[in-house]
Amino acid sequence: MTPENSHKLQLNDIDGKVAIITGASKGIGKAIAIALGESGAKVVLAARTQSTLMNVEDELREKGVDALHIPTDVTDSNSVELLIEKTLDSYKKLDILVNNAGNGVFGNVVDFDVSDWDSVINSNLKGLFLCTKYALPSFISQGDGQIINVLSVAAKVAFQASSAYCAAKAGALALTKVLAAEVRHQNIRVTAVLPGSVETPFWDDIPQHPDFDKMLQPEHVAETVLSICRQPIGMVTEEITVTPPLGIL
């Protein structure tokens, strides 16, 4: 080996890899599915609404992507376990898990409905735990795997009227760090992606929101996830924050 080649890095090739993306029916999840699929990955689309999942699946297949939709409620352990089982039955392996599903309900603590609190915590935190828990045995068995948790800057920045959302994302970031410590010696890479505000249907039911023109686009987050998947073998990015040029969170 010549000196000039002795430090050449071997990039990860995602062609042919199997990736599950939760919350894949719209917004960031759909953009991630497209980015990974167009780069050669076989993508499993997970979300609650079958009709919208089927539309994304059809769109991907028209692009020549090997795609499979599996309706999934990430807050239900049986549903998540079935997601992993169907993926392994169809593709015989799992290489990448992108935990992206989550919802947001906003309001001051004093007036906040308990059922809304439970919904936000369950979708953003419990769902991430369940998907990871049931995907890990496959990763551990094959001695390889990648988990990317799409969170939010709300994991670190407190926003008024966002108690449940900030708490859920902060908990998810802590869980991500614990998980990374637990599995790093088993060749499983774990990364937290913290986007700022992204123009997605997330804002449809929120009357007051930042200027859409100053937000990130879903494709910005998708390209970040794709770059993480392609990072050189032996390298792990544990956390990355993505914000628009003007710094709008």
Short mmCIF file of C-alpha atoms in Angstrom, two decimals:
data_model
loop_
_atom_site.label_atom_id
_atom_site.label_comp_id
_atom_site.label_asym_id
_atom_site.label_seq_id
_atom_site.Cartn_x
_atom_site.Cartn_y
_atom_site.Cartn_z
CA MET A 1 0.00 0.00 0.00
CA THR A 2 1.43 3.33 -1.02
CA PRO A 3 1.47 6.22 1.49
CA GLU A 4 -1.03 8.18 -0.57
CA ASN A 5 -3.58 5.33 -0.30
CA SER A 6 -2.84 4.24 3.27
CA HIS A 7 -5.41 6.64 4.75
CA LYS A 8 -8.07 6.35 2.05
CA LEU A 9 -11.45 5.99 3.74
CA GLN A 10 -13.95 3.34 2.72
CA LEU A 11 -17.40 4.90 2.39
CA ASN A 12 -20.55 3.06 3.31
CA ASP A 13 -22.53 1.96 0.28
CA ILE A 14 -26.27 1.89 0.93
CA ASP A 15 -27.14 0.23 -2.37
CA GLY A 16 -29.19 -2.86 -1.55
CA LYS A 17 -29.49 -2.05 2.14
CA VAL A 18 -32.89 -2.35 3.81
CA ALA A 19 -34.17 0.73 5.63
CA ILE A 20 -37.28 1.24 7.74
CA ILE A 21 -38.52 4.82 7.92
CA THR A 22 -41.28 5.64 10.39
CA GLY A 23 -43.60 8.56 9.76
CA ALA A 24 -42.94 7.92 6.07
CA SER A 25 -46.30 8.98 4.67
CA LYS A 26 -45.47 12.69 4.41
CA GLY A 27 -43.03 15.47 5.24
CA ILE A 28 -39.57 14.58 6.46
CA GLY A 29 -40.21 10.82 6.52
CA LYS A 30 -41.34 10.76 2.90
CA ALA A 31 -38.34 12.86 1.84
CA ILE A 32 -35.98 10.47 3.65
CA ALA A 33 -37.60 7.47 1.98
CA ILE A 34 -37.13 9.08 -1.43
CA ALA A 35 -33.51 10.02 -0.75
CA LEU A 36 -32.54 6.56 0.50
CA GLY A 37 -34.56 4.78 -2.18
CA GLU A 38 -33.08 6.80 -5.03
CA SER A 39 -29.64 5.93 -3.63
CA GLY A 40 -30.34 2.22 -3.95
CA ALA A 41 -31.81 1.27 -0.58
CA LYS A 42 -34.87 -0.93 -0.24
CA VAL A 43 -37.28 1.13 1.82
CA VAL A 44 -39.99 0.03 4.23
CA LEU A 45 -42.57 2.75 4.77
CA ALA A 46 -44.20 2.82 8.20
CA ALA A 47 -47.01 5.10 9.37
CA ARG A 48 -50.57 4.78 10.63
CA THR A 49 -52.56 5.71 7.51
CA GLN A 50 -52.46 3.03 4.83
CA SER A 51 -53.85 5.15 1.99
CA THR A 52 -51.12 7.79 2.20
CA LEU A 53 -48.45 5.11 2.63
CA MET A 54 -49.65 3.39 -0.52
CA ASN A 55 -49.39 6.68 -2.42
CA VAL A 56 -45.77 7.07 -1.33
CA GLU A 57 -45.06 3.45 -2.20
CA ASP A 58 -46.50 3.94 -5.69
CA GLU A 59 -44.47 7.12 -6.17
CA LEU A 60 -41.27 5.34 -5.17
CA ARG A 61 -41.94 2.33 -7.37
CA GLU A 62 -42.45 4.65 -10.33
CA LYS A 63 -38.91 5.85 -9.65
CA GLY A 64 -37.67 2.25 -9.70
CA VAL A 65 -37.30 1.98 -5.93
CA ASP A 66 -37.95 -1.32 -4.14
CA ALA A 67 -40.54 -0.13 -1.60
CA LEU A 68 -42.90 -1.82 0.82
CA HIS A 69 -45.56 -0.13 2.95
CA ILE A 70 -46.51 -1.54 6.35
CA PRO A 71 -49.17 0.36 8.32
CA THR A 72 -47.78 0.79 11.83
CA ASP A 73 -48.70 2.48 15.08
CA VAL A 74 -45.31 3.11 16.66
CA THR A 75 -46.91 3.53 20.10
CA ASP A 76 -48.23 -0.06 20.05
CA SER A 77 -45.71 -2.81 20.79
CA ASN A 78 -47.59 -5.48 18.82
CA SER A 79 -47.79 -3.23 15.76
CA VAL A 80 -44.07 -2.43 15.93
CA GLU A 81 -43.10 -6.06 16.44
CA LEU A 82 -45.15 -6.95 13.35
CA LEU A 83 -43.37 -4.19 11.38
CA ILE A 84 -40.00 -5.76 12.11
CA GLU A 85 -41.25 -9.29 11.44
CA LYS A 86 -42.76 -8.36 8.06
CA THR A 87 -39.60 -6.51 7.06
CA LEU A 88 -37.42 -9.51 7.86
CA ASP A 89 -39.85 -11.88 6.16
CA SER A 90 -39.76 -9.77 2.99
CA TYR A 91 -36.08 -8.81 2.84
CA LYS A 92 -34.35 -11.28 5.20
CA LYS A 93 -32.41 -8.46 6.86
CA LEU A 94 -32.57 -4.94 8.25
CA ASP A 95 -29.70 -2.46 7.95
CA ILE A 96 -31.06 0.99 8.77
CA LEU A 97 -33.79 2.21 11.12
CA VAL A 98 -34.88 5.85 10.84
CA ASN A 99 -37.08 6.81 13.78
CA ASN A 100 -38.92 9.84 12.45
CA ALA A 101 -42.55 9.44 13.54
CA GLY A 102 -43.96 11.89 16.06
CA ASN A 103 -46.65 14.48 16.62
CA GLY A 104 -46.98 17.79 18.38
CA VAL A 105 -49.72 19.35 20.50
CA PHE A 106 -49.07 22.77 22.00
CA GLY A 107 -50.41 24.80 24.90
CA ASN A 108 -49.50 26.18 28.30
CA VAL A 109 -48.93 23.64 31.05
CA VAL A 110 -51.81 24.86 33.23
CA ASP A 111 -54.36 24.26 30.48
CA PHE A 112 -52.74 21.26 28.81
CA ASP A 113 -54.94 18.19 28.41
CA VAL A 114 -53.55 15.00 29.95
CA SER A 115 -54.53 12.92 26.94
CA ASP A 116 -52.60 15.32 24.66
CA TRP A 117 -49.56 14.99 26.93
CA ASP A 118 -49.73 11.20 26.68
CA SER A 119 -50.13 11.36 22.90
CA VAL A 120 -47.06 13.54 22.40
CA ILE A 121 -44.86 11.54 24.79
CA ASN A 122 -45.98 8.23 23.34
CA SER A 123 -45.49 9.14 19.68
CA ASN A 124 -42.14 10.91 20.09
CA LEU A 125 -40.51 8.91 22.89
CA LYS A 126 -42.24 5.58 23.47
CA GLY A 127 -42.48 4.97 19.74
CA LEU A 128 -38.74 5.52 19.31
CA PHE A 129 -38.06 3.09 22.16
CA LEU A 130 -40.34 0.39 20.76
CA CYS A 131 -39.01 0.56 17.20
CA THR A 132 -35.45 0.45 18.46
CA LYS A 133 -36.11 -2.37 20.91
CA TYR A 134 -37.58 -4.66 18.28
CA ALA A 135 -35.02 -3.78 15.59
CA LEU A 136 -31.99 -4.33 17.81
CA PRO A 137 -31.99 -8.16 17.89
CA SER A 138 -31.57 -8.25 14.11
CA PHE A 139 -28.76 -5.68 14.21
CA ILE A 140 -27.00 -7.50 17.04
CA SER A 141 -27.33 -10.86 15.29
CA GLN A 142 -25.77 -9.60 12.06
CA GLY A 143 -23.13 -7.53 13.88
CA ASP A 144 -24.01 -4.36 12.02
CA GLY A 145 -26.72 -1.72 11.81
CA GLN A 146 -27.56 1.94 11.88
CA ILE A 147 -30.17 3.84 13.87
CA ILE A 148 -30.94 7.46 13.04
CA ASN A 149 -33.34 9.31 15.31
CA VAL A 150 -34.86 12.42 13.76
CA LEU A 151 -35.62 14.64 16.75
CA SER A 152 -35.75 18.44 16.94
CA VAL A 153 -33.83 21.41 18.32
CA ALA A 154 -36.64 21.32 20.89
CA ALA A 155 -34.60 18.58 22.56
CA LYS A 156 -32.27 21.36 23.75
CA VAL A 157 -34.19 24.63 23.35
CA ALA A 158 -37.25 25.43 25.45
CA PHE A 159 -40.18 26.97 23.56
CA GLN A 160 -43.18 28.48 25.28
CA ALA A 161 -46.36 26.34 25.10
CA SER A 162 -44.25 23.32 24.06
CA SER A 163 -43.85 21.43 27.33
CA ALA A 164 -44.86 17.98 26.09
CA TYR A 165 -43.00 18.31 22.80
CA CYS A 166 -39.79 19.61 24.37
CA ALA A 167 -39.95 16.98 27.13
CA ALA A 168 -40.49 14.18 24.62
CA LYS A 169 -37.64 15.31 22.36
CA ALA A 170 -35.26 15.85 25.28
CA GLY A 171 -36.09 12.37 26.53
CA ALA A 172 -35.55 10.95 23.05
CA LEU A 173 -32.13 12.62 22.86
CA ALA A 174 -31.17 11.13 26.23
CA LEU A 175 -32.38 7.73 25.08
CA THR A 176 -30.33 8.08 21.90
CA LYS A 177 -27.18 8.76 23.89
CA VAL A 178 -27.79 5.82 26.22
CA LEU A 179 -28.42 3.55 23.25
CA ALA A 180 -25.25 4.70 21.50
CA ALA A 181 -23.22 3.80 24.59
CA GLU A 182 -24.88 0.39 24.85
CA VAL A 183 -24.36 -0.78 21.26
CA ARG A 184 -21.27 0.98 19.95
CA HIS A 185 -19.12 -2.11 20.63
CA GLN A 186 -21.51 -4.22 18.53
CA ASN A 187 -20.83 -2.19 15.39
CA ILE A 188 -24.20 -0.44 15.56
CA ARG A 189 -24.08 3.27 14.78
CA VAL A 190 -26.57 5.59 16.47
CA THR A 191 -27.13 9.22 15.49
CA ALA A 192 -29.48 11.97 16.65
CA VAL A 193 -30.51 14.52 14.02
CA LEU A 194 -31.88 17.77 15.44
CA PRO A 195 -33.57 19.90 12.76
CA GLY A 196 -34.86 23.39 13.28
CA SER A 197 -38.30 24.29 11.93
CA VAL A 198 -39.15 22.40 8.75
CA GLU A 199 -41.96 23.25 6.35
CA THR A 200 -44.15 20.15 6.61
CA PRO A 201 -47.81 19.26 7.33
CA PHE A 202 -46.75 19.29 11.01
CA TRP A 203 -47.77 22.96 11.06
CA ASP A 204 -51.20 22.50 9.48
CA ASP A 205 -53.08 22.69 12.78
CA ILE A 206 -50.83 25.30 14.39
CA PRO A 207 -52.10 28.83 13.63
CA GLN A 208 -48.98 30.61 14.86
CA HIS A 209 -45.74 29.36 13.38
CA PRO A 210 -42.45 30.72 11.98
CA ASP A 211 -42.32 32.11 8.45
CA PHE A 212 -42.42 29.17 6.02
CA ASP A 213 -39.99 30.98 3.71
CA LYS A 214 -37.38 30.90 6.47
CA MET A 215 -37.81 27.23 7.36
CA LEU A 216 -35.85 24.20 6.26
CA GLN A 217 -37.34 21.96 3.59
CA PRO A 218 -37.84 18.21 4.24
CA GLU A 219 -35.18 17.50 1.64
CA HIS A 220 -32.58 19.29 3.77
CA VAL A 221 -33.13 16.80 6.57
CA ALA A 222 -33.32 13.90 4.12
CA GLU A 223 -29.94 14.77 2.60
CA THR A 224 -28.47 14.99 6.09
CA VAL A 225 -29.75 11.50 6.90
CA LEU A 226 -28.41 10.20 3.58
CA SER A 227 -24.97 11.68 4.27
CA ILE A 228 -24.91 10.01 7.70
CA CYS A 229 -25.72 6.65 6.12
CA ARG A 230 -22.83 7.12 3.69
CA GLN A 231 -20.22 8.16 6.24
CA PRO A 232 -16.96 6.24 6.19
CA ILE A 233 -16.81 2.85 7.83
CA GLY A 234 -15.48 3.23 11.36
CA MET A 235 -16.92 6.72 11.79
CA VAL A 236 -19.94 7.67 13.87
CA THR A 237 -21.67 11.04 14.07
CA GLU A 238 -23.46 10.95 17.38
CA GLU A 239 -25.41 14.19 17.00
CA ILE A 240 -25.98 16.76 14.28
CA THR A 241 -28.07 19.95 14.31
CA VAL A 242 -29.60 21.23 11.08
CA THR A 243 -30.83 24.83 10.88
CA PRO A 244 -31.66 27.18 8.00
CA PRO A 245 -29.16 29.91 7.06
CA LEU A 246 -31.11 32.60 8.91
CA GLY A 247 -31.04 30.54 12.09
CA ILE A 248 -34.81 30.24 12.50
CA LEU A 249 -35.44 27.46 15.04
#
